[in-house]
Coordinates of C-alpha atoms in Angstrom, one line a residue:
Chain A
M1 CA 105.8 128.0 107.7
A2 CA 102.7 125.9 107.2
V3 CA 103.2 122.2 106.7
E4 CA 101.4 120.7 103.7
M5 CA 99.8 117.2 103.6
E6 CA 102.3 116.3 100.8
Q7 CA 105.2 116.9 103.1
V8 CA 103.7 114.7 105.8
R9 CA 103.0 111.9 103.3
A10 CA 106.6 112.2 102.0
A11 CA 107.8 111.7 105.5
L12 CA 105.5 108.7 106.2
D13 CA 105.5 106.9 102.8
P14 CA 109.0 105.4 103.0
E15 CA 109.3 101.7 104.0
E16 CA 111.4 102.9 107.0
P17 CA 110.4 106.5 107.8
D18 CA 113.0 108.7 109.5
Y19 CA 110.9 109.6 112.5
P20 CA 113.4 111.8 114.3
G21 CA 114.1 113.7 111.1
A22 CA 110.4 114.1 110.5
V23 CA 109.9 115.6 114.0
K24 CA 112.6 118.1 113.2
S25 CA 111.4 119.0 109.7
L26 CA 107.7 119.0 110.3
G27 CA 107.1 119.7 114.0
P28 CA 103.7 120.3 115.6
D29 CA 102.3 122.0 112.4
A30 CA 102.0 118.4 111.0
L31 CA 99.5 117.4 113.7
P32 CA 96.2 118.3 111.9
H33 CA 97.4 116.2 108.9
L34 CA 98.5 113.4 111.1
E35 CA 95.1 113.4 112.8
R36 CA 93.4 113.0 109.4
I37 CA 95.7 110.1 108.4
I38 CA 95.1 108.4 111.8
T39 CA 91.3 108.4 111.1
G40 CA 91.8 107.4 107.4
D41 CA 91.5 104.0 105.9
Q42 CA 95.2 103.3 105.3
T43 CA 96.0 101.3 108.4
G44 CA 99.8 101.1 107.9
L45 CA 100.0 104.8 107.2
A46 CA 97.8 105.6 110.2
A47 CA 100.1 103.6 112.5
K48 CA 103.1 105.6 111.2
A49 CA 101.1 108.9 111.7
A50 CA 100.2 107.9 115.3
Y51 CA 103.8 107.2 116.1
L52 CA 105.0 110.4 114.6
A53 CA 102.3 112.4 116.5
G54 CA 103.5 110.9 119.8
L55 CA 107.1 111.6 119.0
I56 CA 106.3 115.3 118.4
G57 CA 105.5 115.0 122.1
T58 CA 103.7 118.2 123.1
D59 CA 100.3 118.8 124.6
K60 CA 99.2 119.6 121.1
C61 CA 99.5 115.9 120.2
I62 CA 96.8 114.8 122.6
P63 CA 93.8 115.0 120.2
A64 CA 95.7 113.0 117.6
M65 CA 96.9 110.5 120.2
N66 CA 93.4 110.1 121.6
K67 CA 92.1 109.3 118.2
A68 CA 94.9 106.8 117.7
A69 CA 94.3 105.2 121.0
A70 CA 90.6 104.8 120.1
S71 CA 91.2 103.4 116.6
G72 CA 89.5 100.3 115.5
Q73 CA 92.8 99.0 114.1
A74 CA 95.0 97.3 116.7
V75 CA 98.2 98.4 114.9
V76 CA 97.2 102.0 115.2
R77 CA 96.5 101.7 118.9
L78 CA 99.8 99.8 119.2
A79 CA 101.7 102.7 117.6
A80 CA 100.1 105.0 120.0
A81 CA 101.2 102.8 122.9
A82 CA 104.7 102.7 121.5
A83 CA 104.8 106.5 121.2
A84 CA 103.3 107.1 124.7
Q85 CA 106.7 107.2 126.3
Y86 CA 107.5 110.5 124.5
M87 CA 104.3 112.2 125.7
P88 CA 104.1 114.7 128.7
D89 CA 104.1 112.7 132.0
E90 CA 100.5 113.1 133.0
Y91 CA 99.0 112.2 129.6
R92 CA 101.5 109.4 129.1
D93 CA 100.4 107.7 132.3
S94 CA 96.7 107.9 131.4
L95 CA 97.4 106.6 127.9
V96 CA 99.5 103.7 129.2
L97 CA 96.8 102.9 131.8
Q98 CA 94.2 102.8 129.1
L99 CA 96.2 100.7 126.6
V100 CA 97.6 98.2 129.1
D101 CA 94.1 96.9 129.3
D102 CA 93.5 97.0 125.6
A103 CA 91.6 94.0 124.0
D104 CA 94.7 93.2 122.0
V105 CA 97.6 91.5 123.7
G106 CA 100.2 93.1 121.4
V107 CA 98.9 96.6 122.4
Q108 CA 99.1 95.6 126.1
K109 CA 102.7 94.4 125.7
V110 CA 103.9 97.6 124.0
A111 CA 101.9 99.8 126.4
M112 CA 103.6 98.1 129.3
K113 CA 107.0 98.8 127.7
S114 CA 106.1 102.5 127.4
A115 CA 105.4 102.7 131.1
P116 CA 107.8 105.0 132.9
A117 CA 109.9 104.0 135.9
M118 CA 107.8 103.1 138.9
A119 CA 109.2 106.0 140.9
V120 CA 107.6 108.6 138.6
M121 CA 104.4 106.7 137.8
S122 CA 101.0 108.0 138.8
D123 CA 99.5 106.1 141.7
A124 CA 96.7 104.7 139.5
L125 CA 99.2 103.3 137.0
K126 CA 101.4 102.0 139.7
S127 CA 98.7 99.9 141.3
R128 CA 97.6 98.6 137.9
V129 CA 101.2 97.6 137.0
V130 CA 101.6 95.8 140.4
A131 CA 98.3 93.9 139.7
L132 CA 99.4 92.9 136.2
G133 CA 102.6 91.3 137.6
K134 CA 100.6 89.0 139.8
P135 CA 99.9 85.4 138.8
A136 CA 96.3 85.9 137.7
G137 CA 97.3 88.8 135.5
K138 CA 97.7 89.2 131.7
A139 CA 99.4 87.4 128.9
P140 CA 103.0 86.3 129.6
A141 CA 104.7 89.2 127.8
V142 CA 102.6 91.8 129.6
K143 CA 103.0 90.1 133.0
Q144 CA 106.8 89.9 132.4
G145 CA 106.9 93.6 131.6
A146 CA 105.0 94.4 134.7
K147 CA 107.1 92.2 136.9
K148 CA 110.2 93.8 135.4
A149 CA 108.9 97.3 136.2
V150 CA 108.1 96.3 139.8
K151 CA 111.5 94.5 140.3
K152 CA 113.4 97.5 138.9
A153 CA 111.5 99.8 141.3
A154 CA 112.4 97.6 144.2
A155 CA 116.1 97.5 143.2
T156 CA 116.1 101.3 143.0
R157 CA 114.6 101.6 146.5
K158 CA 117.4 99.5 148.0
K159 CA 120.1 101.9 146.8
P160 CA 121.6 103.9 149.7
Chain B
M1 CA 102.2 77.1 99.8
A2 CA 105.7 77.7 98.4
W3 CA 106.0 77.1 94.6
G4 CA 109.2 76.0 93.2
T5 CA 111.5 77.1 90.4
Q6 CA 113.3 74.7 88.1
R7 CA 116.3 75.7 86.1
G8 CA 118.0 73.8 83.3
W9 CA 115.4 74.5 80.6
R10 CA 116.9 75.3 77.2
W11 CA 116.0 76.7 73.8
C12 CA 116.9 74.3 70.9
N13 CA 118.6 76.1 68.0
K14 CA 117.4 73.3 65.7
C15 CA 113.7 73.2 66.3
E16 CA 113.2 76.5 68.3
G17 CA 111.4 74.5 71.1
L18 CA 111.9 74.8 74.8
W19 CA 113.1 71.5 76.4
F20 CA 114.6 70.3 79.7
G21 CA 118.3 69.9 79.5
G22 CA 118.8 68.1 82.8
N23 CA 118.0 64.6 81.4
P24 CA 119.6 62.5 78.7
G25 CA 117.7 61.2 75.8
S26 CA 115.9 64.2 74.3
K27 CA 114.3 63.9 70.9
C28 CA 114.3 66.8 68.4
P29 CA 111.8 67.1 65.6
A30 CA 114.6 68.4 63.4
G31 CA 116.4 65.1 63.9
G32 CA 118.6 63.6 66.6
V33 CA 118.6 65.2 70.1
H34 CA 117.9 68.8 71.0
S35 CA 120.8 71.3 71.0
K36 CA 121.4 73.9 73.8
T37 CA 124.1 75.7 71.9
G38 CA 123.5 79.4 72.3
S39 CA 120.8 78.9 74.8
G40 CA 120.4 80.7 78.2
N41 CA 119.5 78.8 81.3
Y42 CA 115.7 79.2 81.7
S43 CA 114.0 79.0 85.0
L44 CA 110.4 77.9 85.1
V45 CA 107.9 78.1 88.0
H46 CA 106.2 74.9 88.9
Q47 CA 103.7 73.5 91.4
A48 CA 102.2 77.0 91.8
T49 CA 98.7 77.1 93.0
S50 CA 98.2 80.8 92.6
A51 CA 101.3 82.4 90.9
P52 CA 100.3 84.7 88.1
G53 CA 100.5 83.2 84.6
Q54 CA 99.1 80.3 82.7
S55 CA 99.4 76.9 84.4
N56 CA 99.1 73.3 83.1
W57 CA 102.2 73.4 81.0
R58 CA 103.9 70.0 81.2
W59 CA 107.2 68.2 80.6
C60 CA 107.1 65.3 78.1
S61 CA 109.3 62.5 79.4
K62 CA 109.6 61.1 75.8
C63 CA 111.1 64.1 74.1
Q64 CA 111.9 66.5 77.1
G65 CA 109.9 69.3 75.5
L66 CA 107.4 71.6 77.2
W67 CA 103.8 71.4 76.0
F68 CA 100.4 72.7 77.0
G69 CA 98.4 70.0 78.9
G70 CA 95.2 72.0 78.9
N71 CA 94.4 70.6 75.4
P72 CA 94.5 67.1 73.9
A73 CA 98.2 66.1 73.6
G74 CA 99.9 67.1 70.4
A75 CA 102.4 65.3 68.3
C76 CA 105.6 64.2 70.0
P77 CA 108.9 63.9 68.1
A78 CA 109.6 60.7 69.9
G79 CA 106.4 59.2 68.2
A80 CA 102.7 59.4 68.9
K81 CA 101.6 62.1 71.4
H82 CA 103.3 64.0 74.2
I83 CA 102.7 62.6 77.7
K84 CA 102.6 64.2 81.1
T85 CA 103.5 61.2 83.2
G86 CA 105.9 62.3 85.9
S87 CA 105.6 66.0 85.1
G88 CA 105.1 68.9 87.5
N89 CA 102.6 71.6 86.7
Y90 CA 104.4 74.6 85.2
T91 CA 103.2 78.1 85.2
I92 CA 104.3 80.4 82.4
A93 CA 104.2 84.2 82.4
H94 CA 101.5 85.1 79.9
Q95 CA 100.9 88.5 78.2
T96 CA 102.6 90.3 81.1
G97 CA 105.6 89.6 83.4
A98 CA 109.3 89.4 83.4
G99 CA 111.6 87.6 81.0
Q100 CA 112.4 87.1 77.4
Q101 CA 109.5 87.9 75.1
G102 CA 108.7 86.2 71.8
W103 CA 107.7 82.7 73.1
R104 CA 104.6 81.2 71.6
W105 CA 102.3 78.2 71.9
C106 CA 102.1 76.0 68.8
S107 CA 98.6 75.0 68.0
K108 CA 99.8 72.1 65.9
C109 CA 102.0 70.3 68.5
Q110 CA 101.0 72.1 71.7
G111 CA 104.7 72.9 72.3
M112 CA 106.4 76.1 73.5
W113 CA 108.6 77.6 70.9
F114 CA 110.6 80.8 70.3
A115 CA 109.2 83.0 67.5
G116 CA 111.8 85.8 67.8
N117 CA 114.1 84.4 65.1
N118 CA 113.4 84.5 61.4
T119 CA 112.2 80.9 61.4
A120 CA 109.3 78.8 62.6
G121 CA 111.7 76.0 63.5
K122 CA 110.6 72.5 63.1
C123 CA 107.3 71.2 64.4
P124 CA 106.8 67.5 65.1
A125 CA 103.3 67.8 63.5
G126 CA 105.1 68.7 60.2
Q127 CA 106.8 71.8 58.7
G128 CA 107.3 74.8 61.0
H129 CA 105.6 75.7 64.3
S130 CA 102.5 77.9 64.3
S131 CA 101.8 80.9 66.5
V132 CA 98.1 81.2 65.3
G133 CA 95.9 81.7 68.4
S134 CA 98.9 82.0 70.8
G135 CA 99.3 84.5 73.5
S136 CA 102.6 86.2 74.2
Y137 CA 104.7 84.1 76.7
R138 CA 107.9 85.1 78.5
Q139 CA 110.7 83.0 79.8
V140 CA 113.2 84.0 82.5
I141 CA 116.9 83.5 81.8
V142 CA 119.0 83.3 84.9
T143 CA 122.7 83.1 85.7
Q144 CA 122.5 83.2 89.5
R145 CA 120.0 82.4 92.3
I146 CA 119.0 83.3 95.8
R147 CA 117.1 81.1 98.2
V148 CA 114.3 82.7 100.2
H149 CA 112.3 81.1 103.0
T150 CA 109.1 82.6 104.3
K151 CA 108.1 82.5 108.0
I152 CA 104.6 83.6 108.7
L153 CA 103.4 85.0 112.0
T154 CA 100.7 87.1 110.3
V155 CA 99.4 86.7 106.8
P156 CA 100.0 89.9 104.8
N157 CA 97.2 91.8 103.0
I158 CA 98.9 91.2 99.7
S159 CA 99.4 87.4 99.2
I160 CA 102.9 86.0 99.6
D161 CA 102.5 84.4 96.2
T162 CA 102.1 87.9 94.6
L163 CA 104.9 89.3 96.7
M164 CA 107.2 86.5 95.6
H165 CA 106.1 86.7 92.0
N166 CA 106.8 90.5 92.0
M167 CA 110.3 89.9 93.5
R168 CA 111.0 87.2 90.9
E169 CA 109.9 89.7 88.2
V170 CA 112.3 92.4 89.3
Y171 CA 115.2 90.1 90.1
A172 CA 114.8 88.4 86.7
T173 CA 116.1 91.7 85.1
A174 CA 119.3 91.0 87.0
K175 CA 119.2 87.4 85.8
I176 CA 118.9 86.3 89.4
D177 CA 116.5 83.4 90.0
V178 CA 114.4 83.6 93.2
E179 CA 113.9 80.2 94.7
W180 CA 111.1 80.0 97.2
A181 CA 112.7 77.3 99.3
S182 CA 110.2 76.8 102.1
T183 CA 107.4 78.4 104.0
E184 CA 106.4 77.9 107.6
N185 CA 103.7 79.2 110.0
L186 CA 105.1 80.5 113.3
N187 CA 103.1 81.0 116.4
F188 CA 104.9 83.6 118.5
P189 CA 102.4 86.2 119.6
S190 CA 105.0 88.1 121.6
L191 CA 107.0 88.7 118.5
N192 CA 104.2 89.5 116.1
D193 CA 104.6 93.2 116.7
L194 CA 108.4 93.2 116.4
D195 CA 110.6 95.7 118.2
V196 CA 113.1 96.7 115.5
G197 CA 114.6 99.7 117.3
A198 CA 116.0 102.3 114.8
C199 CA 116.3 99.6 112.1
T200 CA 119.9 100.4 111.1
L201 CA 122.4 98.1 109.4
G202 CA 124.1 95.8 111.9
N203 CA 122.0 96.9 114.9
T204 CA 119.3 94.5 116.1
T205 CA 117.0 94.3 119.1
A206 CA 116.6 91.3 121.5
E207 CA 113.3 90.6 119.7
Q208 CA 114.9 90.6 116.3
N209 CA 117.6 88.3 117.5
T210 CA 115.0 85.9 119.0
L211 CA 112.8 85.8 115.9
F212 CA 115.6 85.6 113.4
A213 CA 117.2 82.7 115.3
K214 CA 114.2 80.6 114.2
R215 CA 115.7 79.2 111.0
N216 CA 114.2 75.8 110.5
N217 CA 115.3 74.5 107.0
V218 CA 117.1 77.7 106.3
G219 CA 120.7 77.3 105.0
T220 CA 123.6 79.5 106.0
N221 CA 123.4 81.6 102.9
D222 CA 119.6 81.5 102.6
I223 CA 117.4 84.5 103.4
A224 CA 114.5 84.1 105.8
V225 CA 111.7 86.7 105.6
Y226 CA 109.4 86.9 108.6
F227 CA 105.9 88.2 108.1
V228 CA 104.7 90.0 111.2
R229 CA 101.7 92.1 112.0
S230 CA 103.6 95.3 112.7
T231 CA 107.0 96.6 113.8
V232 CA 107.8 99.0 116.6
P233 CA 108.3 101.7 115.5
P234 CA 105.9 101.3 112.5
F235 CA 107.8 100.5 109.3
N236 CA 106.7 98.5 106.2
G237 CA 109.6 96.2 106.8
C238 CA 113.1 96.1 108.3
A239 CA 116.1 94.3 107.0
A240 CA 118.5 94.8 109.9
H241 CA 119.6 91.3 111.0
P242 CA 122.2 89.7 113.2
P243 CA 125.5 88.6 111.6
G244 CA 125.3 85.2 109.9
K245 CA 121.5 85.2 109.9
P246 CA 120.4 87.0 106.7
S247 CA 116.8 88.0 107.4
A248 CA 114.2 90.7 107.1
A249 CA 110.7 91.4 108.6
V250 CA 107.8 92.5 106.5
V251 CA 104.5 93.8 108.0
K252 CA 100.9 93.0 107.2
T253 CA 100.2 96.3 105.5
A254 CA 103.4 96.2 103.3
T255 CA 103.2 97.2 99.6
Q256 CA 103.5 94.8 96.7
W257 CA 107.2 95.8 96.4
T258 CA 108.3 95.9 100.1
F259 CA 109.3 92.2 100.2
A260 CA 111.6 92.6 97.2
H261 CA 112.9 95.9 98.6
E262 CA 113.8 94.4 102.0
V263 CA 115.5 91.5 100.4
G264 CA 117.4 94.0 98.3
H265 CA 118.7 95.5 101.5
V266 CA 119.7 92.0 102.7
L267 CA 121.7 91.7 99.5
G268 CA 123.5 94.9 100.2
L269 CA 121.5 97.6 98.5
F270 CA 120.8 101.1 99.9
H271 CA 118.1 103.6 99.3
V272 CA 118.0 105.8 96.3
N273 CA 116.1 109.0 95.5
N274 CA 114.3 107.7 92.4
N275 CA 110.7 106.4 92.3
D276 CA 111.4 104.3 89.2
R277 CA 113.7 102.1 91.2
L278 CA 113.0 99.2 93.7
M279 CA 115.2 100.7 96.3
T280 CA 113.5 104.1 96.4
G281 CA 113.7 105.7 99.8
N282 CA 110.5 107.6 99.1
G283 CA 108.2 104.6 99.7
T284 CA 107.6 101.7 97.3
S285 CA 103.9 102.7 97.2
N286 CA 105.1 105.7 95.1
I287 CA 106.9 103.5 92.4
T288 CA 105.9 105.0 89.1
N289 CA 106.8 102.4 86.5
P290 CA 106.0 98.9 87.8
P291 CA 107.9 96.7 87.8
P292 CA 110.6 98.9 89.3
D293 CA 114.2 99.0 88.0
L294 CA 117.5 97.9 89.3
A295 CA 120.5 100.0 88.3
G296 CA 123.6 98.4 86.9
T297 CA 125.6 99.2 90.0
E298 CA 122.8 97.6 92.1
V299 CA 122.9 94.4 90.0
T300 CA 126.7 94.3 90.6
T301 CA 126.2 94.6 94.3
M302 CA 123.6 91.8 94.3
T303 CA 125.6 89.5 92.2
N304 CA 128.7 90.0 94.4
S305 CA 126.7 89.1 97.5
A306 CA 127.7 85.9 99.2
L307 CA 124.0 85.0 99.2
T308 CA 123.8 85.0 95.4
V309 CA 125.1 81.8 93.9
N310 CA 126.0 81.1 90.3
V311 CA 123.9 78.5 88.5

């Protein structure tokens, strides 16, 4: 059954949207509407749309997520960074790799938190995360996230 | 800057004027001292730089009455003219806003008087008060209060003055006075996009715990509201808080009612499926009859909260 814009707005308008419920009730059919909201002029709503698009989590989300990641509004890019963890592996890694070097430090921090375990990271992302954890790296919160990821990977390797 | 509220203002049943009952030595134009018999406890906003309403209302230390200081001083029942020495600058809801309607400015004495009874009362300039040329003023009667502190990491799109005024307007319908106890700028970039997890009652993240522990000047039963740029995941606000630290976060793009809505959660209210109400779960941007309503059961919950104190 086709999803109408009104249904998407009804899911996103609440102060505290029920994202898992919205994924269930709307599904991928909501994506064209979410894409429109992401590029619209209501920043708060666009951030919610970006997060929901990522949470839907299939390849079909990629156009919407690309738009969110390229938004001029930091909070929309930040929502994309937060939702990256729910995306298919390959796309998730490239999105995190892009947003971990975003101009906005909040986006960087959230992107770092969305990075997967080192063991399953792409090589490109892995080398970037290692670099970010070094002394000349990014803001404290980002560096801390990177260090944590590297440390966790090392601890994992030590297991018999 | 935080504006204040001052309770203890009373209606005088002898002269119909509004006067401050917190001091001795009032002077009533009907003779003797003012009487507060039958009066509610009125709460006035003072020292507001940008709260909606008409400012420049003053307390007269000679008669304890409220008068408009934007015109030459009018007659004072204590003799000669009203004075504003020692007075704050009071802002009164004018034409719109919450509270009891029927209050008027008297062009003869510059005083504030209640025109809702079948009498013009007694004016210190002679005979009854006059409502000629007056706008419609409203006064808020309160029986309880909450104290709210604002902590600003990011300035919201809608001014905090407006958000606070809107909350005061809705809560006034429950006779709850909203005291804006303090405001403080906080510089914590790593908490400015606050991880709130699923934002469910009683469950908080490490970031919420860290931010909500910053309670400078906030009393045990006071509510602290933190203005952040965004939350992760994106919400308009989130009222989940650790035990013993009543708090909420509100984001930059929040609506004009989000602040009051989140404080409603802190006071124990839950979502309802009704867009006439503050606690609508459909988004306060969809509120259809501003200011939104509080149901009787919600008022009971709010007044029973330990954060709501009798005044």
